Short mmCIF file of C-alpha atoms in Angstrom, two decimals:
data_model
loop_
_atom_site.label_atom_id
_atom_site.label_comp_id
_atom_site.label_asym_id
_atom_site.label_seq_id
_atom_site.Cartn_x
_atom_site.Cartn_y
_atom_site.Cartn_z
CA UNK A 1 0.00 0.00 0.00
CA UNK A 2 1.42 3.35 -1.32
CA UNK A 3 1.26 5.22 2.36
CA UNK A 4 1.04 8.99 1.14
CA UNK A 5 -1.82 8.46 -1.22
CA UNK A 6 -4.08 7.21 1.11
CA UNK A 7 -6.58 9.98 2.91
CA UNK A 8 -7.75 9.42 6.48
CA UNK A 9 -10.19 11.20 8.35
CA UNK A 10 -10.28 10.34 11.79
CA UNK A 11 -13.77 11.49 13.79
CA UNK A 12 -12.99 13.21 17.65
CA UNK A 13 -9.54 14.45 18.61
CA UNK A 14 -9.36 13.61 22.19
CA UNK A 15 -6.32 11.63 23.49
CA UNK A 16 -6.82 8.79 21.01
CA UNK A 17 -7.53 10.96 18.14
CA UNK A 18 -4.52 13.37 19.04
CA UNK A 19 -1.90 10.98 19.42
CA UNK A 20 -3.63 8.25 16.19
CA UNK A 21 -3.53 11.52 13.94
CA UNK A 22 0.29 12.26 15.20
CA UNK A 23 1.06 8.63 14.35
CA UNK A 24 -0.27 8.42 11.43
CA UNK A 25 1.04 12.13 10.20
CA UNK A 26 4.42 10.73 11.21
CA UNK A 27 3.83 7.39 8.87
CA UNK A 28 3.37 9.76 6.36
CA UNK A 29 -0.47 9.77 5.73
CA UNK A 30 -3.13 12.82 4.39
CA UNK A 31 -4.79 12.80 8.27
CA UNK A 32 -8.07 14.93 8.36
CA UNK A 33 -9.67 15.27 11.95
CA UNK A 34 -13.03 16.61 12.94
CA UNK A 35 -13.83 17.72 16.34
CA UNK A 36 -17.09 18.67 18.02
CA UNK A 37 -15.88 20.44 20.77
CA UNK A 38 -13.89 23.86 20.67
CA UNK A 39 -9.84 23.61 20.50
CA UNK A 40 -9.12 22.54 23.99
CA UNK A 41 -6.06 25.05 23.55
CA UNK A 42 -8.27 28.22 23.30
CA UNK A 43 -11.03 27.64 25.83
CA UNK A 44 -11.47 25.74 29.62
CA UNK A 45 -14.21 23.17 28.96
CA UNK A 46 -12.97 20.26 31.60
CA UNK A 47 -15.98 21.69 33.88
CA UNK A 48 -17.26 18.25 35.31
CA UNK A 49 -15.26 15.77 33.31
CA UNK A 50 -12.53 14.08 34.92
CA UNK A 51 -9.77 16.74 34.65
CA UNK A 52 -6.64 13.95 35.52
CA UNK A 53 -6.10 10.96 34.77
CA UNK A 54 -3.79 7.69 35.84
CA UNK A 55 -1.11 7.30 33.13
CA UNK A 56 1.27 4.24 33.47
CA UNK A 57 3.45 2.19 31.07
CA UNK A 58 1.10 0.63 28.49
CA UNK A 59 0.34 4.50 28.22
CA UNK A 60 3.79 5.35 28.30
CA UNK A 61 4.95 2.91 25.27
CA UNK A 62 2.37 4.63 23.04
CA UNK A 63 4.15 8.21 23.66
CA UNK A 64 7.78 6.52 23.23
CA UNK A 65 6.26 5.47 20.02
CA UNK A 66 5.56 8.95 19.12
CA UNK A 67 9.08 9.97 20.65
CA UNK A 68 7.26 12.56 23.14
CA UNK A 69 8.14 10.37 26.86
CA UNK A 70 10.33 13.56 27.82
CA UNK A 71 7.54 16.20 27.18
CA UNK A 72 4.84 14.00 28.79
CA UNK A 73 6.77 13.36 31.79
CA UNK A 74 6.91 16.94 32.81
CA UNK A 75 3.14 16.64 33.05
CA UNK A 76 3.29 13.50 35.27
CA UNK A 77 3.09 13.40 39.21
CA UNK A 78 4.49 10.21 40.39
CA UNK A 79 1.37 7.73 42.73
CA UNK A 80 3.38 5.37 44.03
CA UNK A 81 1.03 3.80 46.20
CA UNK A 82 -3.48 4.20 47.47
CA UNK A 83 -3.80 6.27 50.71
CA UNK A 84 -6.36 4.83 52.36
CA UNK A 85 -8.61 7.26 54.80
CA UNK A 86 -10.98 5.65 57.08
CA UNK A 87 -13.87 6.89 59.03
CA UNK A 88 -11.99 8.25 61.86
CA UNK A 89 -9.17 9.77 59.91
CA UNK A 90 -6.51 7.88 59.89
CA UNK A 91 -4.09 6.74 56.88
CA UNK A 92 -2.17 4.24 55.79
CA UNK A 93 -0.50 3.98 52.54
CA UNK A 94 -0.53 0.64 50.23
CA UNK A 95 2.11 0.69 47.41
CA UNK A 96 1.02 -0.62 44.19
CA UNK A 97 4.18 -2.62 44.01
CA UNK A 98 6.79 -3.62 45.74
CA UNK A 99 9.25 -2.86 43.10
CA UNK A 100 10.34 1.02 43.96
CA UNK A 101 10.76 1.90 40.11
CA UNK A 102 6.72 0.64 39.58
CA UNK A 103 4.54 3.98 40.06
CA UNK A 104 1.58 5.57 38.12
CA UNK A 105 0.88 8.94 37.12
CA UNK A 106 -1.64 11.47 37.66
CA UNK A 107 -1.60 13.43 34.23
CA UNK A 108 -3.92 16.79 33.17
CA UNK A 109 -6.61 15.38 30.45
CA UNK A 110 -6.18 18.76 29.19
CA UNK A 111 -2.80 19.72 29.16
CA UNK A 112 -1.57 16.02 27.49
CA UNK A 113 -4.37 16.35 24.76
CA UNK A 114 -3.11 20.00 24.34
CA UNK A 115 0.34 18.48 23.54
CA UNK A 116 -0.20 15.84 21.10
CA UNK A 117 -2.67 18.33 19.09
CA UNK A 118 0.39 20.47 18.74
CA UNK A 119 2.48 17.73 18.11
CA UNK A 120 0.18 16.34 15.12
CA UNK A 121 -0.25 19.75 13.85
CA UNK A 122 3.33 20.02 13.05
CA UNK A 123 3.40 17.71 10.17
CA UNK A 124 1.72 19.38 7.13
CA UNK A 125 -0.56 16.13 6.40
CA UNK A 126 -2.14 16.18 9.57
CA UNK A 127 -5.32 19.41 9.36
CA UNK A 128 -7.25 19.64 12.56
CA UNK A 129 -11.20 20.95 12.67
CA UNK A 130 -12.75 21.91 15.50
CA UNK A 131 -16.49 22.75 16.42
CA UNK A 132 -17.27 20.08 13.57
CA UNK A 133 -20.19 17.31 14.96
CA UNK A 134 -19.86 14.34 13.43
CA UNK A 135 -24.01 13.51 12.97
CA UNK A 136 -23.57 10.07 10.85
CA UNK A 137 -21.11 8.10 8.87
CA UNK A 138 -22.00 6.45 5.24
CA UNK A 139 -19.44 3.62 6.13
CA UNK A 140 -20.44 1.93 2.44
CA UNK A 141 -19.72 5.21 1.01
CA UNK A 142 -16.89 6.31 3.25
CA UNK A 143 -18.44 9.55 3.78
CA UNK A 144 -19.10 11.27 7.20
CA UNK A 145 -21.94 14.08 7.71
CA UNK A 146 -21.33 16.75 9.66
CA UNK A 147 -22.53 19.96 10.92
CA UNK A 148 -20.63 23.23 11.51
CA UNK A 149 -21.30 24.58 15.12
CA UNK A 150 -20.36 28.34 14.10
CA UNK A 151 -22.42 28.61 10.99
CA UNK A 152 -24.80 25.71 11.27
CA UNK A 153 -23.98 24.52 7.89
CA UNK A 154 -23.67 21.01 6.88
CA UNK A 155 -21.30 19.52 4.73
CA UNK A 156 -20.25 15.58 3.98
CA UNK A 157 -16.18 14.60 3.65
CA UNK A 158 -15.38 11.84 1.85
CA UNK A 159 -12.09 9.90 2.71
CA UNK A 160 -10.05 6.55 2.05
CA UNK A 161 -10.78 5.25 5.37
CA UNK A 162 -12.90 6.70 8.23
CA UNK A 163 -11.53 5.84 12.01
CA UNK A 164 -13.75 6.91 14.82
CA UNK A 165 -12.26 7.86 18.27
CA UNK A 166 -15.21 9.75 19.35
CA UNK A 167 -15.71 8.28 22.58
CA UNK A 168 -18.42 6.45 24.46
CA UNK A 169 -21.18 8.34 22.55
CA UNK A 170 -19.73 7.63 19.40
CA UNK A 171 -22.07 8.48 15.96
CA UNK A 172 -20.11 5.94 13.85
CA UNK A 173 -21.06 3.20 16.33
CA UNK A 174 -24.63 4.45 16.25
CA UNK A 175 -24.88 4.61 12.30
CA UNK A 176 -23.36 0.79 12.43
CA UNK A 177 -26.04 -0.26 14.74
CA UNK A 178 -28.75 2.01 13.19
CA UNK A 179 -27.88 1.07 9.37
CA UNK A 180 -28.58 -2.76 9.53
CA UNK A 181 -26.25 -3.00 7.04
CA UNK A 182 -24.56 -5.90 8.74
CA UNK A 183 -24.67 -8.11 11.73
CA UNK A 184 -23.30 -5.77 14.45
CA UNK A 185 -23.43 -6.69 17.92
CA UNK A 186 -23.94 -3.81 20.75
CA UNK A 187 -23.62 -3.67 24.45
CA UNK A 188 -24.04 -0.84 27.05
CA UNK A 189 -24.47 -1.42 30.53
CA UNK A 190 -24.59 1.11 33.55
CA UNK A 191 -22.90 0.60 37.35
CA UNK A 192 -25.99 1.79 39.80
CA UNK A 193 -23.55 3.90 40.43
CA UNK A 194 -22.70 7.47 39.09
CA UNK A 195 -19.91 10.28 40.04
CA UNK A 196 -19.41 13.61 40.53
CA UNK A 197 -16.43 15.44 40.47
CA UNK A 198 -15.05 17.85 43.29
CA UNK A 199 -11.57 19.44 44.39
CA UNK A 200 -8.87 19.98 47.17
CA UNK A 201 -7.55 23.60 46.25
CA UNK A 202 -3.93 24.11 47.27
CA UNK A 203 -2.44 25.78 49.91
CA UNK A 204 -2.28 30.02 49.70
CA UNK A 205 1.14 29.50 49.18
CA UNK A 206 0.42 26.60 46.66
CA UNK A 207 1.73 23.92 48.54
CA UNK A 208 -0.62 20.48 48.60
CA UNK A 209 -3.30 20.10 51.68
CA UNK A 210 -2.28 16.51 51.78
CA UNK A 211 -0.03 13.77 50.66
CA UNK A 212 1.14 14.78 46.88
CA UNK A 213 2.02 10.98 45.47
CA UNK A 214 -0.53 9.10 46.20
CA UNK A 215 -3.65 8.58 44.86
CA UNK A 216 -6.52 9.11 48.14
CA UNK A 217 -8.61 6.74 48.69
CA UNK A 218 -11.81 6.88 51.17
CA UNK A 219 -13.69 3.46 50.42
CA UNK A 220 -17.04 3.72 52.72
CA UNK A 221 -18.22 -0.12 51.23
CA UNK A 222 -20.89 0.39 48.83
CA UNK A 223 -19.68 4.24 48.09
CA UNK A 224 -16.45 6.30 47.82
CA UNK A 225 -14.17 9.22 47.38
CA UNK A 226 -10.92 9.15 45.34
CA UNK A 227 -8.56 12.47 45.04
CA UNK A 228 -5.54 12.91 42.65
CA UNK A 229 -2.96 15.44 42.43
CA UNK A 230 -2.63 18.44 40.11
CA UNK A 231 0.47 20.26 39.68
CA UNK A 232 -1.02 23.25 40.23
CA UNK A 233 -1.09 21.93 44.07
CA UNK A 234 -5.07 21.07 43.91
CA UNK A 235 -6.26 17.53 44.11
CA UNK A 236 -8.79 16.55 41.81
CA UNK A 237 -11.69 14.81 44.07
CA UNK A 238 -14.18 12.11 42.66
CA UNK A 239 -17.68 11.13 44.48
CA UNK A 240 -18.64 7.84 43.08
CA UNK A 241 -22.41 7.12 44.97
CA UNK A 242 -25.24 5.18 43.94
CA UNK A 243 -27.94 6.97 42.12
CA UNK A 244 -30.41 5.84 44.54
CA UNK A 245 -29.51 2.45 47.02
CA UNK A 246 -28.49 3.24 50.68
CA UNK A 247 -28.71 5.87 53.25
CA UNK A 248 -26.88 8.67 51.42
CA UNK A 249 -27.20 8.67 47.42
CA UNK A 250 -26.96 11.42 44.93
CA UNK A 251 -30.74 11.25 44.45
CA UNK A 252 -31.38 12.16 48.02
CA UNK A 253 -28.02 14.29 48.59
CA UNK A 254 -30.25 17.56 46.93
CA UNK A 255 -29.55 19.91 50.22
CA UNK A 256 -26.40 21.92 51.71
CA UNK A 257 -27.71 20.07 55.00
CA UNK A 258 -27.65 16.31 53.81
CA UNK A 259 -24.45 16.84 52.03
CA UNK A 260 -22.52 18.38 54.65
CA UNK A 261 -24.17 16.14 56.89
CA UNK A 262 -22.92 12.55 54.71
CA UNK A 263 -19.56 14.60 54.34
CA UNK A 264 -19.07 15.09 58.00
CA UNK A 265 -20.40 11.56 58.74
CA UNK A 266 -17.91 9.82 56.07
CA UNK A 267 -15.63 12.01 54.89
CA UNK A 268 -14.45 14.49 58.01
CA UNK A 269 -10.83 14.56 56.85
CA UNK A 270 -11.47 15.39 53.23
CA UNK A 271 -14.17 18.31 54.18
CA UNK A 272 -11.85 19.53 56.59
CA UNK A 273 -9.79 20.65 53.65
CA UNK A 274 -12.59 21.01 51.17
CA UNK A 275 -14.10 24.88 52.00
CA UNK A 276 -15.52 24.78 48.53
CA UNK A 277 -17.96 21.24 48.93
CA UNK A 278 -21.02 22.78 48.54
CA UNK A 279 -19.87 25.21 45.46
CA UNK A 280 -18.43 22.11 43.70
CA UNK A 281 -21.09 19.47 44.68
CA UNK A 282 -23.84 21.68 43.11
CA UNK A 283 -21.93 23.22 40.53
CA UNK A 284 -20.41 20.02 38.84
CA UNK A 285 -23.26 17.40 37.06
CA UNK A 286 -23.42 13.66 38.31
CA UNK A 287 -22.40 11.72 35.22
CA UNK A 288 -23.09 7.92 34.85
CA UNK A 289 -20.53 4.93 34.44
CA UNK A 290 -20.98 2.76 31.74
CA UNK A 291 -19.16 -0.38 29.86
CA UNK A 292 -19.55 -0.40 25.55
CA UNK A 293 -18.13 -3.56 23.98
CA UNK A 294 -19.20 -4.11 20.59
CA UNK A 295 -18.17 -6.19 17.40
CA UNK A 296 -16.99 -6.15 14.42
CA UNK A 297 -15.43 -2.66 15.03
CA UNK A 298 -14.70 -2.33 11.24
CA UNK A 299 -16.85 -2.52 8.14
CA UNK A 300 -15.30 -3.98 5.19
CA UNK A 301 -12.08 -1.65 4.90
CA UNK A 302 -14.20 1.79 4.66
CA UNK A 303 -14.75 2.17 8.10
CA UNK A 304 -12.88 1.21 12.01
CA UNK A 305 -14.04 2.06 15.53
CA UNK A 306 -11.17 2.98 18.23
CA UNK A 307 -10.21 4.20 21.78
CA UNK A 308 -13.85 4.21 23.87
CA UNK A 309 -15.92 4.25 20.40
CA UNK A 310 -15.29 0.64 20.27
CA UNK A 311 -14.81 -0.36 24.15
CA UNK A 312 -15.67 2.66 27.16
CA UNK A 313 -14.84 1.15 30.55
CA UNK A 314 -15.62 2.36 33.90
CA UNK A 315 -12.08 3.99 35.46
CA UNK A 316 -11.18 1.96 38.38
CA UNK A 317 -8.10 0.50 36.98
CA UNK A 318 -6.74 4.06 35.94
CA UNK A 319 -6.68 2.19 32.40
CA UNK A 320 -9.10 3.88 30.02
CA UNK A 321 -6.54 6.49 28.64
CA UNK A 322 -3.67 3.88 28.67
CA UNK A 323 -6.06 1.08 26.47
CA UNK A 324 -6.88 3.64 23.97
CA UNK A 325 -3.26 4.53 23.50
CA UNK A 326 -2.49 1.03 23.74
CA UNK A 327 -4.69 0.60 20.12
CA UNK A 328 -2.55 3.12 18.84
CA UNK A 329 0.57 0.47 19.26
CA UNK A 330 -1.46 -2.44 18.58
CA UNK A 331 -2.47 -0.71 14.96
CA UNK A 332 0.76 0.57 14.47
CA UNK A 333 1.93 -3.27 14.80
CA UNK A 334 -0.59 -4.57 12.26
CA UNK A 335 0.40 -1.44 9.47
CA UNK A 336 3.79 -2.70 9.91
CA UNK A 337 2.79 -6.14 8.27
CA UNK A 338 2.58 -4.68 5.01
CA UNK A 339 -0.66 -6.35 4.46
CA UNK A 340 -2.64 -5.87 1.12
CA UNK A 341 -5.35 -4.00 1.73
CA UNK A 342 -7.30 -2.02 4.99
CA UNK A 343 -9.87 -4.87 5.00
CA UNK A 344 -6.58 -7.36 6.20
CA UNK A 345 -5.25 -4.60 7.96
CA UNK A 346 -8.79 -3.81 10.11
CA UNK A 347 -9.57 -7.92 10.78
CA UNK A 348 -5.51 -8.05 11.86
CA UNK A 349 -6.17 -5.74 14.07
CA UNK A 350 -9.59 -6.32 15.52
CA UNK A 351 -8.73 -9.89 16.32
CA UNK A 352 -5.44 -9.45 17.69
CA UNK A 353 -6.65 -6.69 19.84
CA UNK A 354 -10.67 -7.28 21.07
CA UNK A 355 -10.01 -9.86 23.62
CA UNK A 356 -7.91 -7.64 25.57
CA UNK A 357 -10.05 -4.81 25.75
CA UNK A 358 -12.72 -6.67 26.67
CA UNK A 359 -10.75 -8.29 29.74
CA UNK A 360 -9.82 -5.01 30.53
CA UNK A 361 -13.73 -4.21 30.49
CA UNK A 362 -14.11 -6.61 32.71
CA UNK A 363 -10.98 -5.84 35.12
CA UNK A 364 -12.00 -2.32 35.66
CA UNK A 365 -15.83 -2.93 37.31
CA UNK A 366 -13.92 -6.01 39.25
CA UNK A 367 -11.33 -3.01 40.96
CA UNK A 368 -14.71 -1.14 41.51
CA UNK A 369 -15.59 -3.53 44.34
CA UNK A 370 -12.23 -3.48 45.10
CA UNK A 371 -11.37 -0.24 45.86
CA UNK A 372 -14.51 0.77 47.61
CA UNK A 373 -14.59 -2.31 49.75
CA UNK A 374 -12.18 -4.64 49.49
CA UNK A 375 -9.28 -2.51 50.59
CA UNK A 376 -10.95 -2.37 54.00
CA UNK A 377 -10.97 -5.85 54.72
CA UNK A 378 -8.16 -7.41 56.57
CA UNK A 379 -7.68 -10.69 54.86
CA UNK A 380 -7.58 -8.60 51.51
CA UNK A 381 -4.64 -6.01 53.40
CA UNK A 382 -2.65 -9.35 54.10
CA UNK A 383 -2.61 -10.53 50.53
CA UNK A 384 -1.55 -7.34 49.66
CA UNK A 385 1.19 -6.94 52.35
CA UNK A 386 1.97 -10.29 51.13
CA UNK A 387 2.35 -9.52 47.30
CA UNK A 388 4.65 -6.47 47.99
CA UNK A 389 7.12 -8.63 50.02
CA UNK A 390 7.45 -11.35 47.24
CA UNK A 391 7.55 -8.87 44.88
CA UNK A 392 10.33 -6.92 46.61
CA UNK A 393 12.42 -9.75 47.45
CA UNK A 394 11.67 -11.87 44.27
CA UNK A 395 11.05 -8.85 41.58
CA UNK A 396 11.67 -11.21 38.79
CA UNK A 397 9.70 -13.91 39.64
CA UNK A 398 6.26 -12.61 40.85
CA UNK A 399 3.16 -9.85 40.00
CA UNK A 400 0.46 -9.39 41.31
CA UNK A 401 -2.81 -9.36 39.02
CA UNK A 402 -2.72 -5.44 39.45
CA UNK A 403 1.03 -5.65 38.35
CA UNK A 404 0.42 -7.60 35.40
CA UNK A 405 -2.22 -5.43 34.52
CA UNK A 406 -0.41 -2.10 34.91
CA UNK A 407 3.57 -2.24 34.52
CA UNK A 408 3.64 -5.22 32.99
CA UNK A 409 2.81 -3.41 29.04
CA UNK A 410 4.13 -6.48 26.94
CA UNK A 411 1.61 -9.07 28.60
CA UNK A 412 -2.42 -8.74 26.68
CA UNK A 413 -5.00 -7.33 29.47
CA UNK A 414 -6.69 -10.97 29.08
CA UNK A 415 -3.59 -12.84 29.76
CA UNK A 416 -2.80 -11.12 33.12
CA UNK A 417 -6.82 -10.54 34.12
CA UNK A 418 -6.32 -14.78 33.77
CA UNK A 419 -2.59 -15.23 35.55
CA UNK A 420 -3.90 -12.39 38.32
CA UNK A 421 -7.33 -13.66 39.11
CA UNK A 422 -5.58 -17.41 39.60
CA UNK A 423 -2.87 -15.65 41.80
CA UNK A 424 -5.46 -13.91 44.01
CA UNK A 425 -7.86 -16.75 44.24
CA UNK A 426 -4.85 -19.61 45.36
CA UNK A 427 -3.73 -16.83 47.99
CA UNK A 428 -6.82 -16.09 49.48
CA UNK A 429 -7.60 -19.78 49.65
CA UNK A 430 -4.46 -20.53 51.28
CA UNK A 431 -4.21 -17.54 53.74
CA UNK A 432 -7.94 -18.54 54.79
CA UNK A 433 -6.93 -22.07 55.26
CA UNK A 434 -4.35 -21.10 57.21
CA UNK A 435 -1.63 -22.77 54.79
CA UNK A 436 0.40 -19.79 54.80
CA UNK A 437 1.29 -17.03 56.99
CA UNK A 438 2.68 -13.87 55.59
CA UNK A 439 5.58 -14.44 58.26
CA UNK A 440 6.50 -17.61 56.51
CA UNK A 441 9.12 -18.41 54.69
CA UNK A 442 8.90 -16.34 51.47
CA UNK A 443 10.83 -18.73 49.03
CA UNK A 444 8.34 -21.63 50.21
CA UNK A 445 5.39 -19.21 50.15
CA UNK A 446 6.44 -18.57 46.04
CA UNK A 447 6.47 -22.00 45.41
CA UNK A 448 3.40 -22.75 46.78
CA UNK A 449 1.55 -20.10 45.30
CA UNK A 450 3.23 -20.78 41.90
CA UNK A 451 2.39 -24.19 42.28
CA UNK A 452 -1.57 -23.97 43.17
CA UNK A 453 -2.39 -20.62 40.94
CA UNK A 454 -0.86 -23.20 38.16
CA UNK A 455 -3.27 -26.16 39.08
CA UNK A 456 -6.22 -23.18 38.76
CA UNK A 457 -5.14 -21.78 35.42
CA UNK A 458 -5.09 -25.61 34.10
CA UNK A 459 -8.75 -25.92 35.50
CA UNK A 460 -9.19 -23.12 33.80
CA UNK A 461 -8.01 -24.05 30.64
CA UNK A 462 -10.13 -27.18 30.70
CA UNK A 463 -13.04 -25.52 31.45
CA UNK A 464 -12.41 -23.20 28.00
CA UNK A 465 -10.68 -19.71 29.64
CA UNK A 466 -8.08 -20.31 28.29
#
């Protein structure tokens, strides 16, 4: 395929747009993007969306791809472990490794996207359009309808191929289920829960109110309140409540009262430092969490979904942002197979890459009940205190499932969501039968674990997870 001849036009340039149109600009491809939104660059419109993000090394290998790890990394503030707040106040911190060199990141959605727009702008074939809604795509035709925000005109572009990366509400994914064109399967299913996002402003002098590198965790068992670092010296604050189940719920929480009541009741640390609550809690909308997986993600070789157009996942393993750029490598992979035509090239792709993201689907509502719940729990605070030790002493020869997942970027999502569910399942079993002791022995307590999280990935295996 003759690279520079071919025209793309890529729908939504948000991370995975951004950094897809960079890559391809740098391959040497016409790249056309349209955006709904105004340029991110120009005007503040993070009101109510989650304004940071967790960044970590599958992340990280799409932006060495680009050659930008330098420029991103001024951006990053080092997590290296959950703080943990409970009821009465009090802290502890829980590393999410215990190798010293494994952190994550909290990143600015806006300031990263800001970045790799400039960066794709620099190469001539890469032409960005903003305030452009994407309404439908003719993905037999290859053409895309839009309309013009500013003069409410609307015009159709035709291109070679047509890649969506318009998130969760993408219109390519709705004119693929709405054209019965072909048999397209669709799935889209809520938490009870929803979230609303709040802040910790900084000091007067700028300095933090709290621990800087960590990300804050108050998990309250069915609700709970997350907080990560800015480098302005703010903390970006997350409410994630049920819309209507329990005591406190955001359908209920509609008074200064009640919510500086639940605050005071749940979170007293976090409002001690949080003057603005009632500003931000009435200010900011409650938005819903939702999981999209879908298949196929391509049409023929006219049209591909990407990023949260063809999988959204609820954020609990900090792994949305890092999947999406993940596709960028994975696709980058398959173009360098030289294969014949975009058809090959879309099928290559889509099989070698929808497995994972749905495992990571999967992952992400599983750290859900994790993180507001589990973390509390003392048998689950052994297993952890466990991991880190064999980790630390044997940093070759163990992960744990949340390791795998997030440093480990050359092992698929589904391969260490199976490895890391076997792992915590044989060490949960054996702490609660009192077969080992996190005192023990820690080369006998590898082997052992090795050995039975082995005899449950055969099981497994036999039983077709393989």
């Amino acid at each position: 395929m003759k690279e520079k001849q071919q025209n793309i036009l890529i729908i939504g340039a948000g991370l995975c747009g951004s950094l897809l149109a960079l890559r391809l600009g740098q391959r040497g491809y016409n790249v056309s993007v349209y955006e709904m939104r105004p340029d991110i660059r120009e005007v503040d419109i993070s009101a109510g969306r989650s304004i940071n993000l967790a960044f970590s090394n599958r992340g990280n290998k799409a932006i060495k791809l680009v050659g930008l790890e330098d420029k991103v990394k001024a951006l990053c503030i080092p997590m290296n472990g959950r703080m943990i707040h409970d009821e009465h106040g009090n802290t502890f911190q829980s590393n999410y490794s215990g190798r010293e060199h494994e952190y994550i990141n909290s990143i600015s959605r806006g300031e990263l996207n800001a970045l790799l727009l400039d960066e794709a702008e620099k190469h001539k074939n890469v032409k960005i359009y903003f305030n452009k809604k994407c309404k439908s795509v003719d993905f037999e035709k290859t053409t895309a309808l839009f309309k013009d925000y500013k003069t409410k005109n609307e015009f159709v572009e035709d291109a070679d191929i047509i890649i969506a990366t318009d998130g969760a509400g993408s219109a390519m994914r709705k004119s693929y289920y709405l054209g019965k064109k072909f048999l397209f399967s669709f799935s889209q299913e809520y938490l009870t829960h929803g979230y609303k996002e709040l802040s910790i402003l900084p000091k007067e002098n700028g300095d933090y109110k709290t621990h800087k590198n960590a990300l804050h965790i108050w998990p309250r068992g069915n609700f709970m309140l997350i907080a990560l670092p800015n480098l302005d010296g703010s903390f970006t604050v997350t409410l994630f409540l049920s819309y209507d189940a329990g005591e406190y719920n955001f359908n209920n929480l509609n008074t200064e009262d009640s919510v500086l009541e639940f605050f005071q009741k749940e979170f007293p640390d976090a409002m001690a430092i949080m003057p603005n609550l009632l500003d931000d809690f009435f200010q900011n909308p409650t938005a819903p969490l939702g999981t999209v997986k879908c298949s196929p993600w391509h049409y023929k070789g006219n049209t591909l979904l990407m990023g949260d157009a063809a999988h959204a996942i609820v954020p609990f393993y900090g792994q949305g942002m890092n999947a999406s750029f993940e596709d960028v490598v994975e696709f980058d992979k398959v173009l360098d197979q030289n294969l014949n035509n975009w058809e090959a090239i879309f099928k290559t792709y889509e099989n070698t890459r929808k497995k994972d993201t749905d495992a990571i689907a999967d992952l992400a509502i599983d750290n859900f009940h994790e993180m507001k719940g589990h973390v509390n729990h003392a048998i689950f605070q052994e297993k952890r205190k466990l991991e880190m030790a064999l980790e630390k002493k044997f940093p070759n020869d163990y992960s744990s499932k949340y390791s795998l997942v997030t440093f480990n970027e050359d092992i698929g999502y589904r391969l260490a969501m199976l490895r890391g569910r076997a792992q915590d399942k044989a060490i949960l079993n054996m702490l609660s039968d009192k077969e080992i002791e996190i005192t023990g022995d820690l080369k006998d307590i590898l082997r052992q674990v090795k050995q039975v999280t082995e005899a449950i990935l055969e099981d497994d295996r036999i039983a077709g997870l393989k």
